[in-house]
mmCIF file of C-alpha atoms and ligand atoms in Angstrom:
data_model
loop_
_atom_site.group_PDB
_atom_site.id
_atom_site.type_symbol
_atom_site.label_atom_id
_atom_site.label_comp_id
_atom_site.label_asym_id
_atom_site.label_seq_id
_atom_site.Cartn_x
_atom_site.Cartn_y
_atom_site.Cartn_z
ATOM 1 C CA UNK A 1 -70.329 -32.448 -149.032
ATOM 2 C CA UNK A 2 -67.431 -32.453 -145.770
ATOM 3 C CA UNK A 3 -67.986 -31.267 -142.474
ATOM 4 C CA UNK A 4 -65.478 -30.336 -139.358
ATOM 5 C CA UNK A 5 -67.855 -31.399 -136.288
ATOM 6 C CA UNK A 6 -66.746 -29.797 -132.615
ATOM 7 C CA UNK A 7 -68.183 -31.212 -129.432
ATOM 8 C CA UNK A 8 -67.825 -29.936 -126.191
ATOM 9 C CA UNK A 9 -71.001 -30.417 -124.092
ATOM 10 C CA UNK A 10 -69.864 -32.401 -121.036
ATOM 11 C CA UNK A 11 -66.460 -33.894 -120.134
ATOM 12 C CA UNK A 12 -65.198 -35.032 -123.826
ATOM 13 C CA UNK A 13 -63.336 -32.525 -126.148
ATOM 14 C CA UNK A 14 -63.750 -33.449 -129.609
ATOM 15 C CA UNK A 15 -63.579 -32.417 -133.429
ATOM 16 C CA UNK A 16 -63.556 -34.568 -136.329
ATOM 17 C CA UNK A 17 -64.270 -34.692 -140.227
ATOM 18 C CA UNK A 18 -66.896 -36.315 -141.665
ATOM 19 C CA UNK A 19 -68.166 -36.485 -145.442
ATOM 20 C CA UNK A 20 -71.260 -37.582 -147.103
ATOM 21 C CA UNK A 21 -70.786 -40.855 -149.256
ATOM 22 C CA UNK A 22 -72.355 -41.083 -152.427
ATOM 23 C CA UNK A 23 -74.815 -43.597 -151.676
ATOM 24 C CA UNK A 24 -75.885 -42.420 -148.532
ATOM 25 C CA UNK A 25 -74.563 -42.574 -144.720
ATOM 26 C CA UNK A 26 -71.530 -41.000 -144.042
ATOM 27 C CA UNK A 27 -67.431 -41.364 -144.643
ATOM 28 C CA UNK A 28 -65.637 -40.610 -141.272
ATOM 29 C CA UNK A 29 -61.931 -38.931 -141.843
ATOM 30 C CA UNK A 30 -61.175 -38.259 -138.952
ATOM 31 C CA UNK A 31 -62.865 -38.087 -134.997
ATOM 32 C CA UNK A 32 -60.506 -36.982 -132.544
ATOM 33 C CA UNK A 33 -61.720 -37.420 -128.852
ATOM 34 C CA UNK A 34 -59.940 -36.513 -125.669
ATOM 35 C CA UNK A 35 -61.644 -37.513 -122.489
ATOM 36 C CA UNK A 36 -61.202 -35.792 -119.322
ATOM 37 C CA UNK A 37 -61.977 -38.240 -117.218
ATOM 38 C CA UNK A 38 -59.262 -38.204 -115.236
ATOM 39 C CA UNK A 39 -59.479 -34.947 -114.438
ATOM 40 C CA UNK A 40 -62.751 -35.619 -112.686
ATOM 41 C CA UNK A 41 -62.332 -38.880 -110.859
ATOM 42 C CA UNK A 42 -61.194 -37.198 -107.912
ATOM 43 C CA UNK A 43 -64.637 -35.722 -107.809
ATOM 44 C CA UNK A 44 -66.483 -38.296 -108.014
ATOM 45 C CA UNK A 45 -67.901 -36.620 -110.982
ATOM 46 C CA UNK A 46 -67.433 -33.739 -113.815
ATOM 47 C CA UNK A 47 -66.679 -30.554 -112.336
ATOM 48 C CA UNK A 48 -67.941 -27.822 -114.519
ATOM 49 C CA UNK A 49 -65.161 -25.163 -114.305
ATOM 50 C CA UNK A 50 -62.483 -28.213 -114.539
ATOM 51 C CA UNK A 51 -64.429 -29.393 -117.698
ATOM 52 C CA UNK A 52 -64.961 -25.825 -119.412
ATOM 53 C CA UNK A 53 -60.956 -24.993 -118.656
ATOM 54 C CA UNK A 54 -59.994 -28.438 -120.289
ATOM 55 C CA UNK A 55 -61.829 -27.842 -122.891
ATOM 56 C CA UNK A 56 -59.798 -24.547 -123.624
ATOM 57 C CA UNK A 57 -56.834 -25.812 -123.467
ATOM 58 C CA UNK A 58 -57.464 -28.522 -126.093
ATOM 59 C CA UNK A 59 -60.007 -27.136 -128.269
ATOM 60 C CA UNK A 60 -57.596 -25.820 -131.108
ATOM 61 C CA UNK A 61 -55.251 -28.981 -130.654
ATOM 62 C CA UNK A 62 -58.416 -31.284 -131.216
ATOM 63 C CA UNK A 63 -59.486 -28.940 -134.536
ATOM 64 C CA UNK A 64 -55.908 -29.498 -135.623
ATOM 65 C CA UNK A 65 -55.214 -33.080 -135.471
ATOM 66 C CA UNK A 66 -58.483 -33.721 -136.993
ATOM 67 C CA UNK A 67 -58.336 -31.736 -139.678
ATOM 68 C CA UNK A 68 -54.415 -33.461 -140.379
ATOM 69 C CA UNK A 69 -55.759 -36.666 -139.696
ATOM 70 C CA UNK A 70 -58.356 -35.979 -142.414
ATOM 71 C CA UNK A 71 -55.965 -34.726 -144.827
ATOM 72 C CA UNK A 72 -57.396 -31.636 -144.801
ATOM 73 C CA UNK A 73 -57.675 -28.025 -144.276
ATOM 74 C CA UNK A 74 -60.183 -25.740 -143.138
ATOM 75 C CA UNK A 75 -60.982 -24.629 -146.771
ATOM 76 C CA UNK A 76 -61.830 -27.787 -148.090
ATOM 77 C CA UNK A 77 -64.510 -27.742 -145.676
ATOM 78 C CA UNK A 78 -68.714 -26.864 -147.076
ATOM 79 C CA UNK A 79 -69.359 -26.211 -143.399
ATOM 80 C CA UNK A 80 -68.661 -25.926 -139.566
ATOM 81 C CA UNK A 81 -70.664 -27.729 -137.199
ATOM 82 C CA UNK A 82 -70.485 -27.360 -133.338
ATOM 83 C CA UNK A 83 -72.829 -28.892 -130.458
ATOM 84 C CA UNK A 84 -74.547 -25.413 -129.231
ATOM 85 C CA UNK A 85 -76.359 -27.717 -125.968
ATOM 86 C CA UNK A 86 -77.869 -29.228 -123.688
ATOM 87 C CA UNK A 87 -74.564 -29.501 -121.702
ATOM 88 C CA UNK A 88 -72.809 -27.352 -119.316
ATOM 89 C CA UNK A 89 -72.688 -23.811 -120.054
ATOM 90 C CA UNK A 90 -68.866 -23.064 -120.073
ATOM 91 C CA UNK A 91 -67.958 -26.251 -122.342
ATOM 92 C CA UNK A 92 -70.799 -25.430 -124.606
ATOM 93 C CA UNK A 93 -69.339 -21.979 -125.000
ATOM 94 C CA UNK A 94 -66.002 -22.894 -125.801
ATOM 95 C CA UNK A 95 -66.992 -25.063 -128.822
ATOM 96 C CA UNK A 96 -69.720 -22.943 -129.842
ATOM 97 C CA UNK A 97 -67.086 -19.844 -130.069
ATOM 98 C CA UNK A 98 -64.386 -21.749 -131.702
ATOM 99 C CA UNK A 99 -67.002 -23.097 -134.407
ATOM 100 C CA UNK A 100 -68.462 -19.910 -135.057
ATOM 101 C CA UNK A 101 -64.305 -18.140 -135.294
ATOM 102 C CA UNK A 102 -63.154 -20.960 -137.748
ATOM 103 C CA UNK A 103 -66.621 -19.950 -139.816
ATOM 104 C CA UNK A 104 -66.109 -16.328 -140.073
ATOM 105 C CA UNK A 105 -62.384 -16.519 -140.611
ATOM 106 C CA UNK A 106 -62.725 -19.283 -143.654
ATOM 107 C CA UNK A 107 -66.143 -17.738 -145.039
ATOM 108 C CA UNK A 108 -67.611 -21.001 -144.692
ATOM 109 C CA UNK A 109 -71.053 -21.866 -143.370
ATOM 110 C CA UNK A 110 -72.182 -22.318 -139.945
ATOM 111 C CA UNK A 111 -74.427 -24.930 -138.232
ATOM 112 C CA UNK A 112 -75.111 -24.968 -134.202
ATOM 113 C CA UNK A 113 -76.265 -28.671 -133.471
ATOM 114 C CA UNK A 114 -78.369 -29.717 -130.767
ATOM 115 C CA UNK A 115 -76.263 -32.775 -128.976
ATOM 116 C CA UNK A 116 -78.783 -35.037 -128.668
ATOM 117 C CA UNK A 117 -80.171 -34.761 -132.545
ATOM 118 C CA UNK A 118 -76.100 -35.835 -133.049
ATOM 119 C CA UNK A 119 -76.821 -38.868 -131.078
ATOM 120 C CA UNK A 120 -80.477 -39.575 -132.826
ATOM 121 C CA UNK A 121 -79.119 -39.109 -135.868
ATOM 122 C CA UNK A 122 -75.765 -41.447 -135.331
ATOM 123 C CA UNK A 123 -77.399 -44.387 -137.298
ATOM 124 C CA UNK A 124 -77.800 -42.792 -140.540
ATOM 125 C CA UNK A 125 -74.081 -41.732 -140.143
ATOM 126 C CA UNK A 126 -73.155 -46.076 -139.543
ATOM 127 C CA UNK A 127 -75.870 -47.701 -141.290
ATOM 128 C CA UNK A 128 -77.771 -45.205 -143.029
ATOM 129 C CA UNK A 129 -80.413 -46.161 -141.397
ATOM 130 C CA UNK A 130 -84.441 -44.908 -142.947
ATOM 131 C CA UNK A 131 -87.141 -42.634 -140.621
ATOM 132 C CA UNK A 132 -88.732 -43.131 -138.366
ATOM 133 C CA UNK A 133 -86.996 -45.143 -136.342
ATOM 134 C CA UNK A 134 -87.419 -45.238 -132.487
ATOM 135 C CA UNK A 135 -84.125 -44.227 -130.048
ATOM 136 C CA UNK A 136 -83.089 -45.285 -126.968
ATOM 137 C CA UNK A 137 -80.556 -42.509 -125.760
ATOM 138 C CA UNK A 138 -78.755 -43.666 -122.399
ATOM 139 C CA UNK A 139 -76.156 -41.669 -121.087
ATOM 140 C CA UNK A 140 -74.423 -40.167 -117.856
ATOM 141 C CA UNK A 141 -77.068 -37.100 -118.477
ATOM 142 C CA UNK A 142 -80.240 -38.152 -120.745
ATOM 143 C CA UNK A 143 -82.443 -41.394 -120.465
ATOM 144 C CA UNK A 144 -84.794 -40.687 -122.931
ATOM 145 C CA UNK A 145 -87.188 -42.732 -125.543
ATOM 146 C CA UNK A 146 -87.694 -40.599 -129.317
ATOM 147 C CA UNK A 147 -89.440 -41.142 -131.853
ATOM 148 C CA UNK A 148 -86.905 -40.106 -134.625
ATOM 149 C CA UNK A 149 -89.257 -39.077 -137.896
ATOM 150 C CA UNK A 150 -86.991 -36.872 -139.753
ATOM 151 C CA UNK A 151 -84.255 -34.290 -139.269
ATOM 152 C CA UNK A 152 -85.492 -31.557 -136.580
ATOM 153 C CA UNK A 153 -88.777 -33.871 -136.275
ATOM 154 C CA UNK A 154 -88.891 -35.822 -132.899
ATOM 155 C CA UNK A 155 -91.418 -36.710 -130.663
ATOM 156 C CA UNK A 156 -90.026 -37.823 -127.212
ATOM 157 C CA UNK A 157 -92.116 -40.858 -125.764
ATOM 158 C CA UNK A 158 -90.406 -41.193 -122.870
ATOM 159 C CA UNK A 159 -87.710 -39.531 -120.451
ATOM 160 C CA UNK A 160 -86.670 -40.412 -116.269
ATOM 161 C CA UNK A 161 -88.657 -38.227 -114.134
ATOM 162 C CA UNK A 162 -85.123 -38.328 -111.640
ATOM 163 C CA UNK A 163 -82.201 -39.718 -112.426
ATOM 164 C CA UNK A 164 -80.590 -40.861 -115.636
ATOM 165 C CA UNK A 165 -79.131 -44.401 -116.120
ATOM 166 C CA UNK A 166 -75.694 -43.600 -116.693
ATOM 167 C CA UNK A 167 -75.842 -41.624 -113.538
ATOM 168 C CA UNK A 168 -77.580 -44.252 -111.281
ATOM 169 C CA UNK A 169 -74.875 -46.504 -112.484
ATOM 170 C CA UNK A 170 -72.327 -43.807 -111.150
ATOM 171 C CA UNK A 171 -73.847 -43.143 -107.919
ATOM 172 C CA UNK A 172 -74.410 -47.174 -106.841
ATOM 173 C CA UNK A 173 -71.028 -47.387 -107.888
ATOM 174 C CA UNK A 174 -69.866 -44.462 -105.643
ATOM 175 C CA UNK A 175 -71.923 -46.128 -102.550
ATOM 176 C CA UNK A 176 -70.397 -49.367 -103.193
ATOM 177 C CA UNK A 177 -66.777 -47.758 -103.342
ATOM 178 C CA UNK A 178 -66.252 -48.497 -106.769
ATOM 179 C CA UNK A 179 -64.306 -45.412 -108.914
ATOM 180 C CA UNK A 180 -65.605 -43.399 -111.437
ATOM 181 C CA UNK A 181 -66.939 -43.593 -114.328
ATOM 182 C CA UNK A 182 -69.149 -46.460 -112.215
ATOM 183 C CA UNK A 183 -71.027 -48.051 -114.965
ATOM 184 C CA UNK A 184 -68.080 -50.360 -116.477
ATOM 185 C CA UNK A 185 -67.127 -50.896 -113.054
ATOM 186 C CA UNK A 186 -70.412 -52.375 -111.455
ATOM 187 C CA UNK A 187 -70.920 -54.413 -115.094
ATOM 188 C CA UNK A 188 -67.750 -55.972 -114.120
ATOM 189 C CA UNK A 189 -68.153 -56.585 -110.183
ATOM 190 C CA UNK A 190 -71.553 -58.341 -111.722
ATOM 191 C CA UNK A 191 -70.152 -60.624 -113.700
ATOM 192 C CA UNK A 192 -69.403 -62.467 -110.562
ATOM 193 C CA UNK A 193 -72.456 -61.339 -108.603
ATOM 194 C CA UNK A 194 -75.582 -63.069 -107.935
ATOM 195 C CA UNK A 195 -78.638 -60.965 -109.699
ATOM 196 C CA UNK A 196 -81.167 -62.792 -107.459
ATOM 197 C CA UNK A 197 -79.794 -62.228 -104.034
ATOM 198 C CA UNK A 198 -81.213 -58.989 -103.210
ATOM 199 C CA UNK A 199 -85.029 -58.127 -104.207
ATOM 200 C CA UNK A 200 -84.242 -54.716 -105.764
ATOM 201 C CA UNK A 201 -87.657 -52.716 -106.991
ATOM 202 C CA UNK A 202 -88.441 -52.424 -110.894
ATOM 203 C CA UNK A 203 -89.944 -48.515 -110.701
ATOM 204 C CA UNK A 204 -92.551 -47.951 -113.295
ATOM 205 C CA UNK A 205 -92.591 -51.116 -114.585
ATOM 206 C CA UNK A 206 -95.853 -51.820 -116.678
ATOM 207 C CA UNK A 207 -96.724 -48.263 -115.860
ATOM 208 C CA UNK A 208 -98.586 -46.234 -118.669
ATOM 209 C CA UNK A 209 -96.142 -44.187 -120.866
ATOM 210 C CA UNK A 210 -93.047 -44.793 -121.143
ATOM 211 C CA UNK A 211 -91.070 -42.640 -118.449
ATOM 212 C CA UNK A 212 -88.319 -43.936 -116.293
ATOM 213 C CA UNK A 213 -87.535 -43.266 -112.563
ATOM 214 C CA UNK A 214 -84.462 -44.323 -110.968
ATOM 215 C CA UNK A 215 -84.157 -42.865 -107.930
ATOM 216 C CA UNK A 216 -86.507 -45.497 -106.053
ATOM 217 C CA UNK A 217 -84.187 -48.524 -106.894
ATOM 218 C CA UNK A 218 -80.779 -46.243 -106.131
ATOM 219 C CA UNK A 219 -82.168 -45.542 -102.658
ATOM 220 C CA UNK A 220 -83.381 -49.300 -102.236
ATOM 221 C CA UNK A 221 -79.272 -50.015 -102.819
ATOM 222 C CA UNK A 222 -78.114 -46.923 -100.144
ATOM 223 C CA UNK A 223 -80.553 -49.057 -97.498
ATOM 224 C CA UNK A 224 -78.969 -52.882 -98.546
ATOM 225 C CA UNK A 225 -75.632 -50.854 -97.721
ATOM 226 C CA UNK A 226 -76.605 -48.880 -94.858
ATOM 227 C CA UNK A 227 -78.470 -52.460 -93.460
ATOM 228 C CA UNK A 228 -74.991 -54.386 -93.531
ATOM 229 C CA UNK A 229 -72.793 -51.993 -92.752
ATOM 230 C CA UNK A 230 -69.895 -53.630 -93.899
ATOM 231 C CA UNK A 231 -69.623 -55.214 -97.170
ATOM 232 C CA UNK A 232 -67.809 -58.520 -96.803
ATOM 233 C CA UNK A 233 -67.618 -61.463 -99.241
ATOM 234 C CA UNK A 234 -69.164 -61.274 -102.293
ATOM 235 C CA UNK A 235 -71.976 -58.475 -101.127
ATOM 236 C CA UNK A 236 -70.295 -55.854 -103.771
ATOM 237 C CA UNK A 237 -70.841 -58.290 -106.644
ATOM 238 C CA UNK A 238 -74.354 -59.317 -105.654
ATOM 239 C CA UNK A 239 -74.888 -55.923 -104.983
ATOM 240 C CA UNK A 240 -74.365 -54.991 -108.547
ATOM 241 C CA UNK A 241 -75.581 -57.981 -110.299
ATOM 242 C CA UNK A 242 -78.586 -57.097 -108.796
ATOM 243 C CA UNK A 243 -79.244 -53.865 -109.402
ATOM 244 C CA UNK A 244 -78.078 -54.404 -113.233
ATOM 245 C CA UNK A 245 -80.939 -57.261 -113.742
ATOM 246 C CA UNK A 246 -83.383 -54.625 -112.018
ATOM 247 C CA UNK A 247 -82.344 -51.901 -114.736
ATOM 248 C CA UNK A 248 -82.424 -54.639 -117.717
ATOM 249 C CA UNK A 249 -85.863 -55.130 -116.433
ATOM 250 C CA UNK A 250 -86.933 -51.639 -116.487
ATOM 251 C CA UNK A 251 -85.162 -50.423 -119.997
ATOM 252 C CA UNK A 252 -86.917 -53.820 -121.543
ATOM 253 C CA UNK A 253 -90.598 -52.713 -120.158
ATOM 254 C CA UNK A 254 -89.541 -48.893 -120.904
ATOM 255 C CA UNK A 255 -88.983 -49.941 -124.777
ATOM 256 C CA UNK A 256 -91.803 -52.018 -124.893
ATOM 257 C CA UNK A 257 -94.294 -49.364 -124.112
ATOM 258 C CA UNK A 258 -92.209 -46.567 -125.952
ATOM 259 C CA UNK A 259 -92.566 -49.446 -129.261
ATOM 260 C CA UNK A 260 -96.417 -49.319 -128.808
ATOM 261 C CA UNK A 261 -96.954 -45.729 -128.703
ATOM 262 C CA UNK A 262 -94.510 -45.348 -131.282
ATOM 263 C CA UNK A 263 -97.289 -47.975 -133.252
ATOM 264 C CA UNK A 264 -100.093 -46.284 -132.391
ATOM 265 C CA UNK A 265 -99.088 -42.697 -133.527
ATOM 266 C CA UNK A 266 -96.647 -43.072 -136.191
ATOM 267 C CA UNK A 267 -96.680 -46.532 -138.021
ATOM 268 C CA UNK A 268 -94.265 -49.155 -138.035
ATOM 269 C CA UNK A 269 -90.351 -48.046 -136.971
ATOM 270 C CA UNK A 270 -87.746 -49.230 -139.722
ATOM 271 C CA UNK A 271 -85.373 -50.116 -136.318
ATOM 272 C CA UNK A 272 -84.743 -49.264 -132.602
ATOM 273 C CA UNK A 273 -81.099 -48.016 -132.004
ATOM 274 C CA UNK A 274 -79.220 -47.310 -129.161
ATOM 275 C CA UNK A 275 -76.911 -44.891 -127.933
ATOM 276 C CA UNK A 276 -74.895 -43.603 -125.078
ATOM 277 C CA UNK A 277 -72.375 -44.608 -122.956
ATOM 278 C CA UNK A 278 -74.782 -47.174 -120.910
ATOM 279 C CA UNK A 279 -75.151 -48.819 -124.606
ATOM 280 C CA UNK A 280 -71.661 -50.374 -123.848
ATOM 281 C CA UNK A 281 -73.202 -52.441 -120.890
ATOM 282 C CA UNK A 282 -73.447 -55.889 -121.975
ATOM 283 C CA UNK A 283 -76.508 -57.444 -120.229
ATOM 284 C CA UNK A 284 -78.314 -54.683 -121.534
ATOM 285 C CA UNK A 285 -76.686 -55.100 -125.086
ATOM 286 C CA UNK A 286 -77.914 -58.705 -124.802
ATOM 287 C CA UNK A 287 -81.386 -57.942 -123.539
ATOM 288 C CA UNK A 288 -81.848 -55.487 -126.431
ATOM 289 C CA UNK A 289 -81.214 -58.110 -128.523
ATOM 290 C CA UNK A 290 -83.293 -60.846 -127.255
ATOM 291 C CA UNK A 291 -86.075 -58.089 -127.409
ATOM 292 C CA UNK A 292 -85.150 -57.640 -130.843
ATOM 293 C CA UNK A 293 -85.348 -61.232 -131.701
ATOM 294 C CA UNK A 294 -89.091 -61.500 -130.094
ATOM 295 C CA UNK A 295 -90.418 -58.138 -131.733
ATOM 296 C CA UNK A 296 -89.042 -58.413 -135.147
ATOM 297 C CA UNK A 297 -87.292 -55.494 -134.859
ATOM 298 C CA UNK A 298 -84.075 -54.682 -136.325
ATOM 299 C CA UNK A 299 -81.557 -53.436 -133.612
ATOM 300 C CA UNK A 300 -79.180 -51.041 -134.757
ATOM 301 C CA UNK A 301 -76.120 -51.135 -131.881
ATOM 302 C CA UNK A 302 -73.499 -48.183 -133.643
ATOM 303 C CA UNK A 303 -70.049 -48.802 -132.229
ATOM 304 C CA UNK A 304 -69.283 -47.866 -128.544
ATOM 305 C CA UNK A 305 -66.821 -45.055 -130.022
ATOM 306 C CA UNK A 306 -69.917 -43.390 -131.554
ATOM 307 C CA UNK A 307 -72.227 -44.640 -128.447
ATOM 308 C CA UNK A 308 -70.573 -41.905 -126.486
ATOM 309 C CA UNK A 309 -69.460 -38.327 -127.136
ATOM 310 C CA UNK A 310 -67.610 -37.564 -130.261
ATOM 311 C CA UNK A 311 -67.481 -34.969 -132.689
ATOM 312 C CA UNK A 312 -68.487 -37.191 -135.570
ATOM 313 C CA UNK A 313 -71.599 -37.155 -134.757
ATOM 314 C CA UNK A 314 -71.702 -33.293 -134.191
ATOM 315 C CA UNK A 315 -70.712 -32.936 -138.528
ATOM 316 C CA UNK A 316 -72.890 -35.466 -139.373
ATOM 317 C CA UNK A 317 -75.829 -33.544 -137.333
ATOM 318 C CA UNK A 318 -74.406 -30.055 -139.115
ATOM 319 C CA UNK A 319 -74.086 -32.115 -142.904
ATOM 320 C CA UNK A 320 -77.139 -33.078 -142.444
ATOM 321 C CA UNK A 321 -79.148 -29.556 -141.446
ATOM 322 C CA UNK A 322 -76.920 -28.124 -144.402
ATOM 323 C CA UNK A 323 -78.044 -30.226 -146.982
ATOM 324 C CA UNK A 324 -81.757 -29.193 -145.860
ATOM 325 C CA UNK A 325 -80.391 -25.708 -145.544
ATOM 326 C CA UNK A 326 -80.801 -25.137 -142.119
ATOM 327 C CA UNK A 327 -77.556 -22.805 -141.610
ATOM 328 C CA UNK A 328 -77.353 -20.777 -138.566
ATOM 329 C CA UNK A 329 -76.131 -16.752 -137.539
ATOM 330 C CA UNK A 330 -73.550 -15.870 -135.507
ATOM 331 C CA UNK A 331 -75.658 -14.624 -133.119
ATOM 332 C CA UNK A 332 -76.773 -18.296 -131.946
ATOM 333 C CA UNK A 333 -76.904 -18.135 -128.338
ATOM 334 C CA UNK A 334 -75.571 -21.980 -125.886
ATOM 335 C CA UNK A 335 -78.432 -23.971 -124.580
ATOM 336 C CA UNK A 336 -77.708 -25.246 -121.369
ATOM 337 C CA UNK A 337 -80.987 -26.868 -121.941
ATOM 338 C CA UNK A 338 -82.941 -27.811 -125.349
ATOM 339 C CA UNK A 339 -84.937 -30.226 -125.681
ATOM 340 C CA UNK A 340 -85.150 -32.071 -128.795
ATOM 341 C CA UNK A 341 -89.030 -32.072 -128.864
ATOM 342 C CA UNK A 342 -89.770 -28.903 -127.844
ATOM 343 C CA UNK A 343 -94.163 -30.232 -127.518
ATOM 344 C CA UNK A 344 -92.817 -32.090 -124.690
ATOM 345 C CA UNK A 345 -91.734 -28.990 -122.438
ATOM 346 C CA UNK A 346 -91.467 -30.980 -119.361
ATOM 347 C CA UNK A 347 -88.144 -30.861 -117.544
ATOM 348 C CA UNK A 348 -86.847 -33.057 -115.028
ATOM 349 C CA UNK A 349 -84.246 -32.200 -112.290
ATOM 350 C CA UNK A 350 -82.333 -29.730 -114.549
ATOM 351 C CA UNK A 351 -82.024 -32.127 -116.974
ATOM 352 C CA UNK A 352 -83.243 -31.349 -120.924
HETATM 353 O O1 KG4 B 1 -72.575 -41.271 -123.038
HETATM 354 P P1 KG4 B 1 -71.282 -41.174 -122.191
HETATM 355 O O2 KG4 B 1 -69.856 -40.870 -122.196
HETATM 356 O O3 KG4 B 1 -71.349 -39.431 -121.528
HETATM 357 C C1 KG4 B 1 -72.632 -38.590 -121.351
HETATM 358 O O4 KG4 B 1 -73.105 -39.144 -120.360
HETATM 359 O O5 KG4 B 1 -73.181 -37.842 -122.082
HETATM 360 O O6 KG4 B 1 -71.862 -42.214 -121.534
HETATM 361 C C2 KG4 B 1 -71.034 -42.123 -119.564
HETATM 362 C C3 KG4 B 1 -72.330 -43.090 -118.990
HETATM 363 C C4 KG4 B 1 -71.410 -42.478 -117.537
HETATM 364 O O7 KG4 B 1 -72.407 -42.449 -116.615
HETATM 365 C C5 KG4 B 1 -71.010 -43.981 -117.456
HETATM 366 O O8 KG4 B 1 -70.938 -44.690 -116.148
HETATM 367 C C6 KG4 B 1 -72.015 -44.794 -118.275
HETATM 368 O O9 KG4 B 1 -72.246 -43.890 -119.056
HETATM 369 N N1 KG4 B 1 -71.640 -46.377 -118.651
HETATM 370 C C7 KG4 B 1 -71.968 -47.690 -118.367
HETATM 371 C C8 KG4 B 1 -70.847 -48.733 -119.342
HETATM 372 N N2 KG4 B 1 -70.071 -47.708 -119.750
HETATM 373 C C9 KG4 B 1 -70.195 -46.187 -119.713
HETATM 374 N N3 KG4 B 1 -72.549 -48.136 -117.784
HETATM 375 C C10 KG4 B 1 -72.948 -49.012 -117.815
HETATM 376 N N4 KG4 B 1 -72.478 -50.563 -118.261
HETATM 377 C C11 KG4 B 1 -71.197 -49.638 -119.004
HETATM 378 N N5 KG4 B 1 -70.680 -51.003 -119.390
HETATM 379 ZN ZN1 ZN B 2 -74.392 -37.606 -125.409
#
């Protein structure tokens, strides 16, 4: 089975061809990603209208490149998958409409993929991991701890009640005058800083449940910046290091809480999987590695290129769904909000 996957929910336009390996897992035949970071950098964040226009400009080109790179034609596909949400509506419409048009023109089955499900199933593409497992999804738009029980079967154990972790990194970077996207900049500055100089809060630590809250931490950094007036010497590096240390503690505590909930409700997970752009942070990776050693739970960290938004994960989720006979019709509408766990309908801050 070979699938073309399209991704346009945020600021990456992506197309990829993935096929099923005989022993399970996936073979990525091509994975073309075009990031729009440069278009949005001047605005300090993703501008939906600019994103949608850039997707329109790039989509056809990327589909052609993905097929060429895979040495395939549309006729060689067994299905077309497109991310149908959650995300910015203008961008989602571009990928979804392109996917439907390609499916109609080629007579191939069409699958509408939940972008979060694609992140959640990525370790099965890369490492062939078995259900059930615990997923920590940490990106600019999402912060969730999810029990992945099967294709289409997810339970959200924790989410953020305000900002996403990547968003908090980006906002702190902005306060400190560092460029967008802020996560990698904060990490770099933190390498030279003293993580103990500023005593920042660790919101939600040891609270029941496995939810996150980042706004108090972000505000504490803002107050520190205001108190100082002008940042001099190692102030920026020390603030970055102290902020990152607080995030690392919060992630470890909330992941531990989620593992406890997982074991109570579903038994032993096969592994802990980390996905999303923030998973590129080496302090966070190191801390999760220690967590894995301490708990004996295997840690799976897909390569950064498959942790951030890409087309291969959409193609793979489409492949898993088609294998189970879950195709979709041409009337499938874009979904700006689309929680993975429909029983956890609590939607925070406009983010699913
Ligand atoms: O998954 P992603 O590429 O896009 C979505 O948000 O869907 O994640 C981007 C986010 C941004 O907020 C960025 O600042 C953050 O991931 N990020 C990092 C690092 N690299 C990217 N945060 C902390 N440390 C990093 N090294
Ligand atoms: Zn994503």
